[in-house]
Amino acid sequence: MQAVSRRLVQRPLAGGASICSYSSLRSLYGVSNHLNGTDNRRYASSLAKKGGVGHLARKGTGGRSSVSGIVATVFGATGFLGRYLVQQLAKMGSQVLVPFRGSEDSPRHLKLMGDLGQVVPMKFDPRDEDSIKAVMAKANVVINLIGREYETRNFSFEDVNHHIAEKLALVAKEHGGIMRYIQVSCLGASMSSPSRMQRAKAAAEEAVLSALPEATIMRPATMIGTEDRILNPWSMFVKKYGFLPLIGGGTTKFQPVYVVDVAAAIVAALKDDGSSMGKTYELGGPDVFTTHELAEIMYDMIREWPRYVNLPFPIAKAMAAPRDFMVNKVPFPLPSPQIFNLDQINTLTTDTLVSDNALKFQDLDLVPHKLKGYPVEFLIQYRKGGPNFGSTVSEKIPTDFYP
């Protein structure tokens, strides 16, 4: 077959011309170009031309082997939310570029989420503009998930949550072919917040919108899921010490949200007709909990009798302060804070709820999951006798307890 193709290409035409390209063969023999999307709308991409903004909709069969037209660079893809977002993008046929700065093993688990070659890890340095340009070069969508709730010797709150986001937005603006930019912030982001992280996130929102007014801002509440940073640390603390400290008496209200719903909201914003561009969405769960109520759900799932120690804010801050004081004063990295994180304790001094007039999941045609049930079933791993061990708290209460 290859020999026949070579003879066809080399065969001279009348007049001495020769066929020397696939385009010439196509014009000569009437070969359809449906694979390139010119003859069949099923395969055509709806992406706008470079430099424009347009509707990013899925085309083709819609599975992981189709072509959605989305080439997304997802900064922070190796984090908690990142794995769920990459999975949802890859399963609809998008190509996902995964910038990472750690070990080669960091993005390894993400490569299995898409078809062969569709999830592409790329080494980068967030402080090197050239490496940022390299990972954005072939993208038409940029999603920034980078954020951290504690400081390290190398990166402050402002570096991670503000300055990197500002640099990414400026590079995307210079790129000229980025049609959708999504900045993931956090619920409660405000310049007047008692939390340095939330203040840095608010500054990042302003910087991103200043560079890219069409950017979409997502403000998720505290996210719950298999790798979360709230129920997992609580459960580990309970298993180790037998009780849970309730900071501030456990009266702070917030709206935890299932991480899969947040990923779905980002994908829904990409797939809409552009109506989400330039808007800010507050993504909270359907129910409001106090810290104590959420702890009760955790205890019920791990099948342990609830034991608490009420910890006033001044005492909790005093216990957490030494790490923040020493982080830049010792020649070695300090352990990451779990429960006693000073900035998170400051966050707990105020309620963090979705605003009444904010855009929510419903504005993206989504309904978030209730927290009780499947979203917290991962906690069964902390049952001391295995997944079938013990009973729920309600079953432990004797029947004569009730009047």
mmCIF file of C-alpha atoms in Angstrom, residues 19 56 71 92 110 134 139 147 181 187 218 242 248 281 322 332-333 364 395:
data_model
loop_
_atom_site.group_PDB
_atom_site.id
_atom_site.type_symbol
_atom_site.label_atom_id
_atom_site.label_comp_id
_atom_site.label_asym_id
_atom_site.label_seq_id
_atom_site.Cartn_x
_atom_site.Cartn_y
_atom_site.Cartn_z
ATOM 1 C CA ILE A 19 1.474 15.436 -7.353
ATOM 2 C CA LEU A 56 -16.161 26.474 23.980
ATOM 3 C CA VAL A 71 -6.653 22.714 25.197
ATOM 4 C CA MET A 92 -14.874 14.864 27.487
ATOM 5 C CA LEU A 110 -3.367 12.318 36.199
ATOM 6 C CA ALA A 134 6.011 27.593 27.475
ATOM 7 C CA ALA A 139 -3.471 26.442 25.178
ATOM 8 C CA GLY A 147 -3.333 28.370 46.386
ATOM 9 C CA TYR A 181 -9.448 32.273 31.851
ATOM 10 C CA LEU A 187 -15.316 31.990 49.589
ATOM 11 C CA MET A 218 -14.855 30.937 41.187
ATOM 12 C CA GLY A 242 -9.199 10.400 71.332
ATOM 13 C CA GLY A 248 -14.011 28.949 69.384
ATOM 14 C CA TYR A 281 -19.541 32.682 41.350
ATOM 15 C CA PRO A 322 5.115 29.548 67.170
ATOM 16 C CA PHE A 332 15.064 23.965 57.728
ATOM 17 C CA PRO A 333 11.431 23.487 56.632
ATOM 18 C CA LEU A 364 -24.621 27.216 36.033
ATOM 19 C CA GLU A 395 -27.514 3.416 67.721
#
